[in-house]
Amino acid sequence: MKNSLDSFSMVVPDVPAAAHLFGTVFGAQVLSAAPGRQGPDGLGEDVVDDHGAPAHSALLRLDAHTQLRLLAYEATAGTTFGATAVDIGTAHFCFRVGDIEQAARFIDRYPGTRILGDVQEIPEGPLRHHKWVYFRLPWGAYGELQEWAESPSAEALELFHGQVPPSSALVPTLMGLDHVGYSVRNLESAIDVLTHSLGGRYVLGSVITPDENFMRRQFETPVAARSKMAMVRVGDHTNLELFEHEVDAEREPGDRLAVGHSRLVFASDDVAGSAAELSRRFGFAEAGRGDATAAGRTALLTAGSGLDVEFIS
């Protein structure tokens, strides 16, 4: 069986508005949108049956190697993101910039987006001297800006993938997508799924222990945590950041139809076989239904772990 990462998905409350934001602010290109309900810039939407859940959809190209499927489900259209940074399945898209202070000022002033807390510099470890800050998208989901160190460590250099700055983006010094992050139930299990069945390669990891004040300021999540992080490379150009947050409160995975939910989509030469392997080895189960699923052309799987996976033929 051969599986290669095809795209990511993100649930949003309104597809044309989200496509307009990603296109205008981050330079994304709309790849497919059939004529339909018109939004900003005349963007249309496809109407799809996403494994039994009616949705509006559009496919974007974030950069030369990354596609993003926007989904607005009829069941949750118009709602906002309700999870926290430590909830299982919380995702974020991180954009690399050359000057994080300048980029953060722009994001904080752009209508609907806002910076959380202050720009942070990592003091030690394989990502030492990298700078980062999270922000909110208009529907409440998380994004991140990251500025690389002038002299990255050898481990960090394994994550470099030669971003080409989009010429049409409004964010100053934007260099492209750096990584996509997920909060997972168990870090080691998530690494195993990616490295043993989905072509991933573990690159580096770290542990941090932020206090409640830090979490409130930087993530609007007022809980102390012990957070284990791992970076996994999938293919030649895609970085995944995985976080396992140990907190006092019980964490449950969110609904796949909820705004902000994201999944990984892999093109497979054996959809049924790949789905069966994840079920057998890691306890994944079918998460949706529909004609495409029944015909063996796609399979949507979840294990409640924070990583939902779709295989497409």
PDB file of C-alpha atoms in Angstrom:
ATOM      1  CA  MET A   1       0.000   0.000   0.000  1.00  0.00           C
ATOM      2  CA  LYS A   2       1.216   3.468  -0.880  1.00  0.00           C
ATOM      3  CA  ASN A   3      -0.168   6.552   0.887  1.00  0.00           C
ATOM      4  CA  SER A   4       0.890  10.143   0.257  1.00  0.00           C
ATOM      5  CA  LEU A   5      -0.374  13.267   1.989  1.00  0.00           C
ATOM      6  CA  ASP A   6      -2.842  14.996  -0.329  1.00  0.00           C
ATOM      7  CA  SER A   7      -4.301  17.837   1.744  1.00  0.00           C
ATOM      8  CA  PHE A   8      -5.692  19.054   5.045  1.00  0.00           C
ATOM      9  CA  SER A   9      -9.223  20.092   5.883  1.00  0.00           C
ATOM     10  CA  MET A  10     -10.609  22.835   8.107  1.00  0.00           C
ATOM     11  CA  VAL A  11     -14.210  23.304   9.208  1.00  0.00           C
ATOM     12  CA  VAL A  12     -15.283  26.943   8.934  1.00  0.00           C
ATOM     13  CA  PRO A  13     -18.628  28.721   9.429  1.00  0.00           C
ATOM     14  CA  ASP A  14     -18.643  30.262   5.933  1.00  0.00           C
ATOM     15  CA  VAL A  15     -16.575  29.000   2.987  1.00  0.00           C
ATOM     16  CA  PRO A  16     -16.428  32.139   0.788  1.00  0.00           C
ATOM     17  CA  ALA A  17     -15.464  34.348   3.740  1.00  0.00           C
ATOM     18  CA  ALA A  18     -12.726  31.913   4.863  1.00  0.00           C
ATOM     19  CA  ALA A  19     -11.431  31.499   1.297  1.00  0.00           C
ATOM     20  CA  HIS A  20     -11.308  35.279   0.946  1.00  0.00           C
ATOM     21  CA  LEU A  21      -9.271  35.568   4.163  1.00  0.00           C
ATOM     22  CA  PHE A  22      -6.753  32.875   3.210  1.00  0.00           C
ATOM     23  CA  GLY A  23      -6.473  34.238  -0.324  1.00  0.00           C
ATOM     24  CA  THR A  24      -6.130  37.899   0.618  1.00  0.00           C
ATOM     25  CA  VAL A  25      -4.072  37.674   3.806  1.00  0.00           C
ATOM     26  CA  PHE A  26      -1.968  34.545   3.175  1.00  0.00           C
ATOM     27  CA  GLY A  27      -1.889  34.410  -0.638  1.00  0.00           C
ATOM     28  CA  ALA A  28      -3.800  31.132  -1.051  1.00  0.00           C
ATOM     29  CA  GLN A  29      -5.206  30.192  -4.456  1.00  0.00           C
ATOM     30  CA  VAL A  30      -8.708  28.781  -4.937  1.00  0.00           C
ATOM     31  CA  LEU A  31      -8.400  25.545  -6.931  1.00  0.00           C
ATOM     32  CA  SER A  32     -12.031  24.467  -7.114  1.00  0.00           C
ATOM     33  CA  ALA A  33     -15.306  26.152  -6.394  1.00  0.00           C
ATOM     34  CA  ALA A  34     -18.292  25.333  -8.538  1.00  0.00           C
ATOM     35  CA  PRO A  35     -20.822  28.082  -9.283  1.00  0.00           C
ATOM     36  CA  GLY A  36     -23.040  28.497  -6.272  1.00  0.00           C
ATOM     37  CA  ARG A  37     -23.601  30.906  -3.413  1.00  0.00           C
ATOM     38  CA  GLN A  38     -21.350  33.861  -4.127  1.00  0.00           C
ATOM     39  CA  GLY A  39     -19.121  35.353  -1.496  1.00  0.00           C
ATOM     40  CA  PRO A  40     -16.342  37.973  -1.493  1.00  0.00           C
ATOM     41  CA  ASP A  41     -14.563  38.308  -4.842  1.00  0.00           C
ATOM     42  CA  GLY A  42     -17.262  36.158  -6.447  1.00  0.00           C
ATOM     43  CA  LEU A  43     -15.999  32.954  -4.858  1.00  0.00           C
ATOM     44  CA  GLY A  44     -18.386  30.051  -5.266  1.00  0.00           C
ATOM     45  CA  GLU A  45     -18.724  26.788  -3.379  1.00  0.00           C
ATOM     46  CA  ASP A  46     -19.159  23.142  -4.162  1.00  0.00           C
ATOM     47  CA  VAL A  47     -22.032  21.420  -2.356  1.00  0.00           C
ATOM     48  CA  VAL A  48     -20.843  17.995  -1.225  1.00  0.00           C
ATOM     49  CA  ASP A  49     -21.894  14.999   0.826  1.00  0.00           C
ATOM     50  CA  ASP A  50     -18.924  14.622   3.140  1.00  0.00           C
ATOM     51  CA  HIS A  51     -19.320  11.086   4.438  1.00  0.00           C
ATOM     52  CA  GLY A  52     -23.002  11.609   5.183  1.00  0.00           C
ATOM     53  CA  ALA A  53     -22.799  15.249   6.270  1.00  0.00           C
ATOM     54  CA  PRO A  54     -23.983  17.893   3.744  1.00  0.00           C
ATOM     55  CA  ALA A  55     -21.445  20.682   3.412  1.00  0.00           C
ATOM     56  CA  HIS A  56     -20.272  23.584   1.301  1.00  0.00           C
ATOM     57  CA  SER A  57     -16.659  23.205   0.235  1.00  0.00           C
ATOM     58  CA  ALA A  58     -13.751  24.813  -1.623  1.00  0.00           C
ATOM     59  CA  LEU A  59     -10.190  23.597  -2.196  1.00  0.00           C
ATOM     60  CA  LEU A  60      -7.308  26.051  -1.696  1.00  0.00           C
ATOM     61  CA  ARG A  61      -3.610  25.853  -2.441  1.00  0.00           C
ATOM     62  CA  LEU A  62      -1.751  27.373   0.519  1.00  0.00           C
ATOM     63  CA  ASP A  63       1.649  26.934  -1.110  1.00  0.00           C
ATOM     64  CA  ALA A  64       3.314  24.829  -3.796  1.00  0.00           C
ATOM     65  CA  HIS A  65       2.979  21.659  -1.708  1.00  0.00           C
ATOM     66  CA  THR A  66      -0.049  22.187   0.571  1.00  0.00           C
ATOM     67  CA  GLN A  67      -3.750  22.068  -0.199  1.00  0.00           C
ATOM     68  CA  LEU A  68      -6.516  22.970   2.236  1.00  0.00           C
ATOM     69  CA  ARG A  69     -10.132  21.847   1.911  1.00  0.00           C
ATOM     70  CA  LEU A  70     -12.547  24.280   3.567  1.00  0.00           C
ATOM     71  CA  LEU A  71     -15.800  22.719   4.775  1.00  0.00           C
ATOM     72  CA  ALA A  72     -18.886  24.450   6.140  1.00  0.00           C
ATOM     73  CA  TYR A  73     -21.354  21.832   7.304  1.00  0.00           C
ATOM     74  CA  GLU A  74     -25.053  22.591   7.232  1.00  0.00           C
ATOM     75  CA  ALA A  75     -25.255  21.345  10.830  1.00  0.00           C
ATOM     76  CA  THR A  76     -22.695  23.858  12.170  1.00  0.00           C
ATOM     77  CA  ALA A  77     -22.662  26.681   9.589  1.00  0.00           C
ATOM     78  CA  GLY A  78     -22.527  30.095  11.212  1.00  0.00           C
ATOM     79  CA  THR A  79     -21.165  28.839  14.543  1.00  0.00           C
ATOM     80  CA  THR A  80     -17.750  29.686  15.998  1.00  0.00           C
ATOM     81  CA  PHE A  81     -14.780  27.745  17.375  1.00  0.00           C
ATOM     82  CA  GLY A  82     -15.432  26.581  20.935  1.00  0.00           C
ATOM     83  CA  ALA A  83     -12.385  24.495  21.881  1.00  0.00           C
ATOM     84  CA  THR A  84      -9.217  25.459  23.761  1.00  0.00           C
ATOM     85  CA  ALA A  85      -5.555  24.935  22.917  1.00  0.00           C
ATOM     86  CA  VAL A  86      -5.349  21.810  25.101  1.00  0.00           C
ATOM     87  CA  ASP A  87      -8.500  20.065  23.848  1.00  0.00           C
ATOM     88  CA  ILE A  88      -7.936  16.878  21.862  1.00  0.00           C
ATOM     89  CA  GLY A  89      -8.040  17.573  18.149  1.00  0.00           C
ATOM     90  CA  THR A  90      -7.433  21.327  18.333  1.00  0.00           C
ATOM     91  CA  ALA A  91      -5.505  22.259  15.206  1.00  0.00           C
ATOM     92  CA  HIS A  92      -3.543  25.277  14.051  1.00  0.00           C
ATOM     93  CA  PHE A  93      -1.847  26.360  10.835  1.00  0.00           C
ATOM     94  CA  CYS A  94       1.548  28.000  11.362  1.00  0.00           C
ATOM     95  CA  PHE A  95       3.012  30.461   8.842  1.00  0.00           C
ATOM     96  CA  ARG A  96       6.709  31.244   8.645  1.00  0.00           C
ATOM     97  CA  VAL A  97       7.654  34.908   8.417  1.00  0.00           C
ATOM     98  CA  GLY A  98      10.912  36.817   8.120  1.00  0.00           C
ATOM     99  CA  ASP A  99      10.026  39.528  10.656  1.00  0.00           C
ATOM    100  CA  ILE A 100       7.553  38.276  13.253  1.00  0.00           C
ATOM    101  CA  GLU A 101       7.074  41.639  14.969  1.00  0.00           C
ATOM    102  CA  GLN A 102       6.060  43.295  11.715  1.00  0.00           C
ATOM    103  CA  ALA A 103       3.816  40.393  10.688  1.00  0.00           C
ATOM    104  CA  ALA A 104       2.168  40.279  14.133  1.00  0.00           C
ATOM    105  CA  ARG A 105       1.354  43.983  14.004  1.00  0.00           C
ATOM    106  CA  PHE A 106      -0.398  43.445  10.686  1.00  0.00           C
ATOM    107  CA  ILE A 107      -2.392  40.427  11.920  1.00  0.00           C
ATOM    108  CA  ASP A 108      -3.443  42.312  15.043  1.00  0.00           C
ATOM    109  CA  ARG A 109      -4.775  45.215  12.969  1.00  0.00           C
ATOM    110  CA  TYR A 110      -6.441  43.206  10.195  1.00  0.00           C
ATOM    111  CA  PRO A 111     -10.244  43.061  10.629  1.00  0.00           C
ATOM    112  CA  GLY A 112     -11.311  39.874  12.428  1.00  0.00           C
ATOM    113  CA  THR A 113      -7.861  38.554  13.380  1.00  0.00           C
ATOM    114  CA  ARG A 114      -5.938  39.287  16.584  1.00  0.00           C
ATOM    115  CA  ILE A 115      -2.654  38.339  18.187  1.00  0.00           C
ATOM    116  CA  LEU A 116      -2.670  36.432  21.491  1.00  0.00           C
ATOM    117  CA  GLY A 117      -0.124  37.543  24.081  1.00  0.00           C
ATOM    118  CA  ASP A 118       3.404  38.502  23.092  1.00  0.00           C
ATOM    119  CA  VAL A 119       6.024  37.196  20.687  1.00  0.00           C
ATOM    120  CA  GLN A 120       7.998  34.449  22.449  1.00  0.00           C
ATOM    121  CA  GLU A 121      11.572  33.295  21.774  1.00  0.00           C
ATOM    122  CA  ILE A 122      12.410  29.655  22.527  1.00  0.00           C
ATOM    123  CA  PRO A 123      15.412  29.767  24.905  1.00  0.00           C
ATOM    124  CA  GLU A 124      16.834  26.265  24.496  1.00  0.00           C
ATOM    125  CA  GLY A 125      16.458  22.916  22.768  1.00  0.00           C
ATOM    126  CA  PRO A 126      16.426  22.017  19.061  1.00  0.00           C
ATOM    127  CA  LEU A 127      14.235  25.039  18.208  1.00  0.00           C
ATOM    128  CA  ARG A 128      16.249  27.517  20.277  1.00  0.00           C
ATOM    129  CA  HIS A 129      15.963  31.141  19.180  1.00  0.00           C
ATOM    130  CA  HIS A 130      12.923  30.443  17.007  1.00  0.00           C
ATOM    131  CA  LYS A 131      10.199  33.025  17.708  1.00  0.00           C
ATOM    132  CA  TRP A 132       6.460  32.358  17.742  1.00  0.00           C
ATOM    133  CA  VAL A 133       3.089  33.842  18.575  1.00  0.00           C
ATOM    134  CA  TYR A 134      -0.459  32.514  18.190  1.00  0.00           C
ATOM    135  CA  PHE A 135      -3.396  34.441  16.750  1.00  0.00           C
ATOM    136  CA  ARG A 136      -7.133  33.995  16.334  1.00  0.00           C
ATOM    137  CA  LEU A 137      -8.828  33.665  12.959  1.00  0.00           C
ATOM    138  CA  PRO A 138     -12.177  35.467  12.582  1.00  0.00           C
ATOM    139  CA  TRP A 139     -14.127  32.313  13.501  1.00  0.00           C
ATOM    140  CA  GLY A 140     -12.025  31.729  16.621  1.00  0.00           C
ATOM    141  CA  ALA A 141      -9.679  28.955  15.473  1.00  0.00           C
ATOM    142  CA  TYR A 142      -5.945  29.254  16.133  1.00  0.00           C
ATOM    143  CA  GLY A 143      -3.189  30.293  13.769  1.00  0.00           C
ATOM    144  CA  GLU A 144       0.495  30.845  14.462  1.00  0.00           C
ATOM    145  CA  LEU A 145       3.360  32.958  13.162  1.00  0.00           C
ATOM    146  CA  GLN A 146       6.924  31.688  13.448  1.00  0.00           C
ATOM    147  CA  GLU A 147      10.279  33.290  12.700  1.00  0.00           C
ATOM    148  CA  TRP A 148      13.201  30.925  12.376  1.00  0.00           C
ATOM    149  CA  ALA A 149      16.502  31.465  14.173  1.00  0.00           C
ATOM    150  CA  GLU A 150      19.307  33.051  12.160  1.00  0.00           C
ATOM    151  CA  SER A 151      21.382  29.900  12.733  1.00  0.00           C
ATOM    152  CA  PRO A 152      18.964  26.952  13.180  1.00  0.00           C
ATOM    153  CA  SER A 153      20.102  23.767  14.891  1.00  0.00           C
ATOM    154  CA  ALA A 154      20.899  20.691  12.837  1.00  0.00           C
ATOM    155  CA  GLU A 155      17.601  19.103  13.915  1.00  0.00           C
ATOM    156  CA  ALA A 156      15.604  22.194  12.940  1.00  0.00           C
ATOM    157  CA  LEU A 157      17.222  22.270   9.507  1.00  0.00           C
ATOM    158  CA  GLU A 158      15.607  18.889   8.821  1.00  0.00           C
ATOM    159  CA  LEU A 159      12.274  20.737   8.903  1.00  0.00           C
ATOM    160  CA  PHE A 160      13.283  23.299   6.288  1.00  0.00           C
ATOM    161  CA  HIS A 161      11.332  22.932   3.051  1.00  0.00           C
ATOM    162  CA  GLY A 162      12.247  25.948   0.961  1.00  0.00           C
ATOM    163  CA  GLN A 163       9.095  28.049   1.142  1.00  0.00           C
ATOM    164  CA  VAL A 164       8.491  30.400  -1.779  1.00  0.00           C
ATOM    165  CA  PRO A 165       6.883  33.638  -0.539  1.00  0.00           C
ATOM    166  CA  PRO A 166       3.461  34.191  -2.139  1.00  0.00           C
ATOM    167  CA  SER A 167       3.512  37.426  -4.117  1.00  0.00           C
ATOM    168  CA  SER A 168      -0.141  38.246  -3.417  1.00  0.00           C
ATOM    169  CA  ALA A 169      -0.167  37.898   0.400  1.00  0.00           C
ATOM    170  CA  LEU A 170      -0.798  40.926   2.591  1.00  0.00           C
ATOM    171  CA  VAL A 171       1.137  39.622   5.618  1.00  0.00           C
ATOM    172  CA  PRO A 172       4.519  41.391   5.604  1.00  0.00           C
ATOM    173  CA  THR A 173       7.563  39.091   5.180  1.00  0.00           C
ATOM    174  CA  LEU A 174       5.355  35.973   4.799  1.00  0.00           C
ATOM    175  CA  MET A 175       7.439  33.014   3.573  1.00  0.00           C
ATOM    176  CA  GLY A 176       4.755  30.314   3.492  1.00  0.00           C
ATOM    177  CA  LEU A 177       3.269  27.551   5.597  1.00  0.00           C
ATOM    178  CA  ASP A 178       5.719  26.174   8.170  1.00  0.00           C
ATOM    179  CA  HIS A 179       3.649  23.403   9.781  1.00  0.00           C
ATOM    180  CA  VAL A 180       0.199  22.196  10.789  1.00  0.00           C
ATOM    181  CA  GLY A 181      -0.286  21.354  14.457  1.00  0.00           C
ATOM    182  CA  TYR A 182      -2.619  19.017  16.348  1.00  0.00           C
ATOM    183  CA  SER A 183      -3.344  18.468  20.033  1.00  0.00           C
ATOM    184  CA  VAL A 184      -3.417  14.692  20.563  1.00  0.00           C
ATOM    185  CA  ARG A 185      -4.467  12.344  23.342  1.00  0.00           C
ATOM    186  CA  ASN A 186      -1.216  10.368  23.408  1.00  0.00           C
ATOM    187  CA  LEU A 187       1.939  11.666  21.749  1.00  0.00           C
ATOM    188  CA  GLU A 188       3.730   8.348  21.318  1.00  0.00           C
ATOM    189  CA  SER A 189       0.658   6.734  19.752  1.00  0.00           C
ATOM    190  CA  ALA A 190       0.221   9.634  17.309  1.00  0.00           C
ATOM    191  CA  ILE A 191       3.889   9.393  16.297  1.00  0.00           C
ATOM    192  CA  ASP A 192       3.463   5.642  15.734  1.00  0.00           C
ATOM    193  CA  VAL A 193       0.447   6.184  13.455  1.00  0.00           C
ATOM    194  CA  LEU A 194       2.295   8.708  11.336  1.00  0.00           C
ATOM    195  CA  THR A 195       5.652   6.926  11.155  1.00  0.00           C
ATOM    196  CA  HIS A 196       4.489   3.313  10.797  1.00  0.00           C
ATOM    197  CA  SER A 197       1.469   3.678   8.498  1.00  0.00           C
ATOM    198  CA  LEU A 198       1.487   7.129   6.890  1.00  0.00           C
ATOM    199  CA  GLY A 199       5.049   7.728   5.728  1.00  0.00           C
ATOM    200  CA  GLY A 200       6.100  10.101   8.500  1.00  0.00           C
ATOM    201  CA  ARG A 201       9.542  10.544  10.064  1.00  0.00           C
ATOM    202  CA  TYR A 202      10.144  11.731  13.638  1.00  0.00           C
ATOM    203  CA  VAL A 203      12.485  14.740  13.655  1.00  0.00           C
ATOM    204  CA  LEU A 204      12.598  16.287  17.134  1.00  0.00           C
ATOM    205  CA  GLY A 205      10.738  16.759  20.401  1.00  0.00           C
ATOM    206  CA  SER A 206      10.649  18.802  23.591  1.00  0.00           C
ATOM    207  CA  VAL A 207       8.767  19.236  26.882  1.00  0.00           C
ATOM    208  CA  ILE A 208       7.552  22.503  28.388  1.00  0.00           C
ATOM    209  CA  THR A 209       5.659  23.261  31.621  1.00  0.00           C
ATOM    210  CA  PRO A 210       3.794  26.563  31.149  1.00  0.00           C
ATOM    211  CA  ASP A 211       1.916  27.932  34.152  1.00  0.00           C
ATOM    212  CA  GLU A 212      -1.701  29.089  34.150  1.00  0.00           C
ATOM    213  CA  ASN A 213      -0.841  32.747  33.570  1.00  0.00           C
ATOM    214  CA  PHE A 214       1.279  31.928  30.525  1.00  0.00           C
ATOM    215  CA  MET A 215      -1.418  29.696  29.054  1.00  0.00           C
ATOM    216  CA  ARG A 216      -4.073  32.357  29.625  1.00  0.00           C
ATOM    217  CA  ARG A 217      -1.973  35.090  28.020  1.00  0.00           C
ATOM    218  CA  GLN A 218      -0.611  33.171  25.032  1.00  0.00           C
ATOM    219  CA  PHE A 219      -3.527  30.820  24.232  1.00  0.00           C
ATOM    220  CA  GLU A 220      -6.566  32.143  26.154  1.00  0.00           C
ATOM    221  CA  THR A 221      -6.567  28.758  27.903  1.00  0.00           C
ATOM    222  CA  PRO A 222      -6.242  29.338  31.681  1.00  0.00           C
ATOM    223  CA  VAL A 223      -4.832  25.972  32.814  1.00  0.00           C
ATOM    224  CA  ALA A 224      -1.331  24.933  33.841  1.00  0.00           C
ATOM    225  CA  ALA A 225       0.025  22.147  31.636  1.00  0.00           C
ATOM    226  CA  ARG A 226       2.903  19.803  31.023  1.00  0.00           C
ATOM    227  CA  SER A 227       3.115  19.793  27.244  1.00  0.00           C
ATOM    228  CA  LYS A 228       5.088  17.270  25.227  1.00  0.00           C
ATOM    229  CA  MET A 229       5.797  18.230  21.613  1.00  0.00           C
ATOM    230  CA  ALA A 230       7.057  16.340  18.578  1.00  0.00           C
ATOM    231  CA  MET A 231       7.742  17.411  15.005  1.00  0.00           C
ATOM    232  CA  VAL A 232       7.106  14.778  12.351  1.00  0.00           C
ATOM    233  CA  ARG A 233       7.993  15.179   8.683  1.00  0.00           C
ATOM    234  CA  VAL A 234       5.561  13.659   6.169  1.00  0.00           C
ATOM    235  CA  GLY A 235       6.927  13.450   2.649  1.00  0.00           C
ATOM    236  CA  ASP A 236       9.481  15.998   1.476  1.00  0.00           C
ATOM    237  CA  HIS A 237       7.676  19.216   2.327  1.00  0.00           C
ATOM    238  CA  THR A 238       5.138  18.852   5.155  1.00  0.00           C
ATOM    239  CA  ASN A 239       5.804  19.325   8.876  1.00  0.00           C
ATOM    240  CA  LEU A 240       3.342  18.207  11.539  1.00  0.00           C
ATOM    241  CA  GLU A 241       3.580  19.475  15.108  1.00  0.00           C
ATOM    242  CA  LEU A 242       1.994  17.223  17.731  1.00  0.00           C
ATOM    243  CA  PHE A 243       1.217  18.291  21.301  1.00  0.00           C
ATOM    244  CA  GLU A 244       0.112  16.140  24.212  1.00  0.00           C
ATOM    245  CA  HIS A 245      -1.077  18.452  27.003  1.00  0.00           C
ATOM    246  CA  GLU A 246      -1.212  16.973  30.495  1.00  0.00           C
ATOM    247  CA  VAL A 247      -3.775  19.026  32.440  1.00  0.00           C
ATOM    248  CA  ASP A 248      -6.035  18.452  35.436  1.00  0.00           C
ATOM    249  CA  ALA A 249      -9.279  18.776  33.464  1.00  0.00           C
ATOM    250  CA  GLU A 250     -10.713  15.888  31.434  1.00  0.00           C
ATOM    251  CA  ARG A 251     -10.236  16.358  27.698  1.00  0.00           C
ATOM    252  CA  GLU A 252     -12.503  14.841  25.082  1.00  0.00           C
ATOM    253  CA  PRO A 253     -12.118  14.955  21.297  1.00  0.00           C
ATOM    254  CA  GLY A 254     -14.331  17.403  19.448  1.00  0.00           C
ATOM    255  CA  ASP A 255     -17.042  16.680  16.897  1.00  0.00           C
ATOM    256  CA  ARG A 256     -15.746  16.375  13.328  1.00  0.00           C
ATOM    257  CA  LEU A 257     -18.461  18.824  12.216  1.00  0.00           C
ATOM    258  CA  ALA A 258     -17.403  21.502  14.724  1.00  0.00           C
ATOM    259  CA  VAL A 259     -15.833  24.716  13.462  1.00  0.00           C
ATOM    260  CA  GLY A 260     -12.040  24.479  13.650  1.00  0.00           C
ATOM    261  CA  HIS A 261     -11.850  20.700  13.258  1.00  0.00           C
ATOM    262  CA  SER A 262      -9.169  19.495  10.860  1.00  0.00           C
ATOM    263  CA  ARG A 263      -8.164  16.174   9.359  1.00  0.00           C
ATOM    264  CA  LEU A 264      -5.308  14.778   7.264  1.00  0.00           C
ATOM    265  CA  VAL A 265      -6.178  13.511   3.777  1.00  0.00           C
ATOM    266  CA  PHE A 266      -3.987  10.862   2.136  1.00  0.00           C
ATOM    267  CA  ALA A 267      -4.128   9.668  -1.456  1.00  0.00           C
ATOM    268  CA  SER A 268      -3.967   5.871  -1.380  1.00  0.00           C
ATOM    269  CA  ASP A 269      -3.587   3.123  -3.948  1.00  0.00           C
ATOM    270  CA  ASP A 270      -5.594   0.845  -1.620  1.00  0.00           C
ATOM    271  CA  VAL A 271      -8.218   2.750   0.361  1.00  0.00           C
ATOM    272  CA  ALA A 272      -9.789  -0.325   1.941  1.00  0.00           C
ATOM    273  CA  GLY A 273      -6.440  -1.872   2.857  1.00  0.00           C
ATOM    274  CA  SER A 274      -5.086   1.339   4.356  1.00  0.00           C
ATOM    275  CA  ALA A 275      -8.245   1.823   6.399  1.00  0.00           C
ATOM    276  CA  ALA A 276      -8.092  -1.768   7.606  1.00  0.00           C
ATOM    277  CA  GLU A 277      -4.475  -1.334   8.724  1.00  0.00           C
ATOM    278  CA  LEU A 278      -5.287   1.733  10.843  1.00  0.00           C
ATOM    279  CA  SER A 279      -8.250  -0.120  12.328  1.00  0.00           C
ATOM    280  CA  ARG A 280      -6.239  -3.246  13.130  1.00  0.00           C
ATOM    281  CA  ARG A 281      -3.065  -1.633  14.427  1.00  0.00           C
ATOM    282  CA  PHE A 282      -4.343   1.550  16.067  1.00  0.00           C
ATOM    283  CA  GLY A 283      -8.045   1.105  16.796  1.00  0.00           C
ATOM    284  CA  PHE A 284      -9.404   3.533  14.201  1.00  0.00           C
ATOM    285  CA  ALA A 285     -13.062   3.230  13.195  1.00  0.00           C
ATOM    286  CA  GLU A 286     -15.161   4.627  10.374  1.00  0.00           C
ATOM    287  CA  ALA A 287     -16.256   8.175  11.152  1.00  0.00           C
ATOM    288  CA  GLY A 288     -18.782   8.777   8.392  1.00  0.00           C
ATOM    289  CA  ARG A 289     -20.812   7.186   5.673  1.00  0.00           C
ATOM    290  CA  GLY A 290     -21.817   7.938   2.096  1.00  0.00           C
ATOM    291  CA  ASP A 291     -21.790   6.655  -1.461  1.00  0.00           C
ATOM    292  CA  ALA A 292     -18.074   7.271  -1.937  1.00  0.00           C
ATOM    293  CA  THR A 293     -17.289   5.333   1.233  1.00  0.00           C
ATOM    294  CA  ALA A 294     -19.463   2.424   0.168  1.00  0.00           C
ATOM    295  CA  ALA A 295     -17.783   2.306  -3.235  1.00  0.00           C
ATOM    296  CA  GLY A 296     -14.335   2.126  -1.643  1.00  0.00           C
ATOM    297  CA  ARG A 297     -13.180   5.454  -3.085  1.00  0.00           C
ATOM    298  CA  THR A 298     -12.771   7.195   0.277  1.00  0.00           C
ATOM    299  CA  ALA A 299     -12.651   6.248   3.943  1.00  0.00           C
ATOM    300  CA  LEU A 300     -12.833   8.635   6.901  1.00  0.00           C
ATOM    301  CA  LEU A 301     -11.422   7.244  10.154  1.00  0.00           C
ATOM    302  CA  THR A 302     -11.072   8.374  13.745  1.00  0.00           C
ATOM    303  CA  ALA A 303      -9.770   6.904  16.983  1.00  0.00           C
ATOM    304  CA  GLY A 304     -10.666   9.839  19.224  1.00  0.00           C
ATOM    305  CA  SER A 305      -6.943  10.555  19.394  1.00  0.00           C
ATOM    306  CA  GLY A 306      -6.878  14.021  17.851  1.00  0.00           C
ATOM    307  CA  LEU A 307      -5.732  12.761  14.451  1.00  0.00           C
ATOM    308  CA  ASP A 308      -8.560  12.015  12.043  1.00  0.00           C
ATOM    309  CA  VAL A 309      -7.487  10.498   8.726  1.00  0.00           C
ATOM    310  CA  GLU A 310      -9.202  10.304   5.358  1.00  0.00           C
ATOM    311  CA  PHE A 311      -8.011   8.070   2.524  1.00  0.00           C
ATOM    312  CA  ILE A 312      -8.990   8.939  -1.045  1.00  0.00           C
ATOM    313  CA  SER A 313      -8.318   6.947  -4.202  1.00  0.00           C
TER     314      SER A 313
END
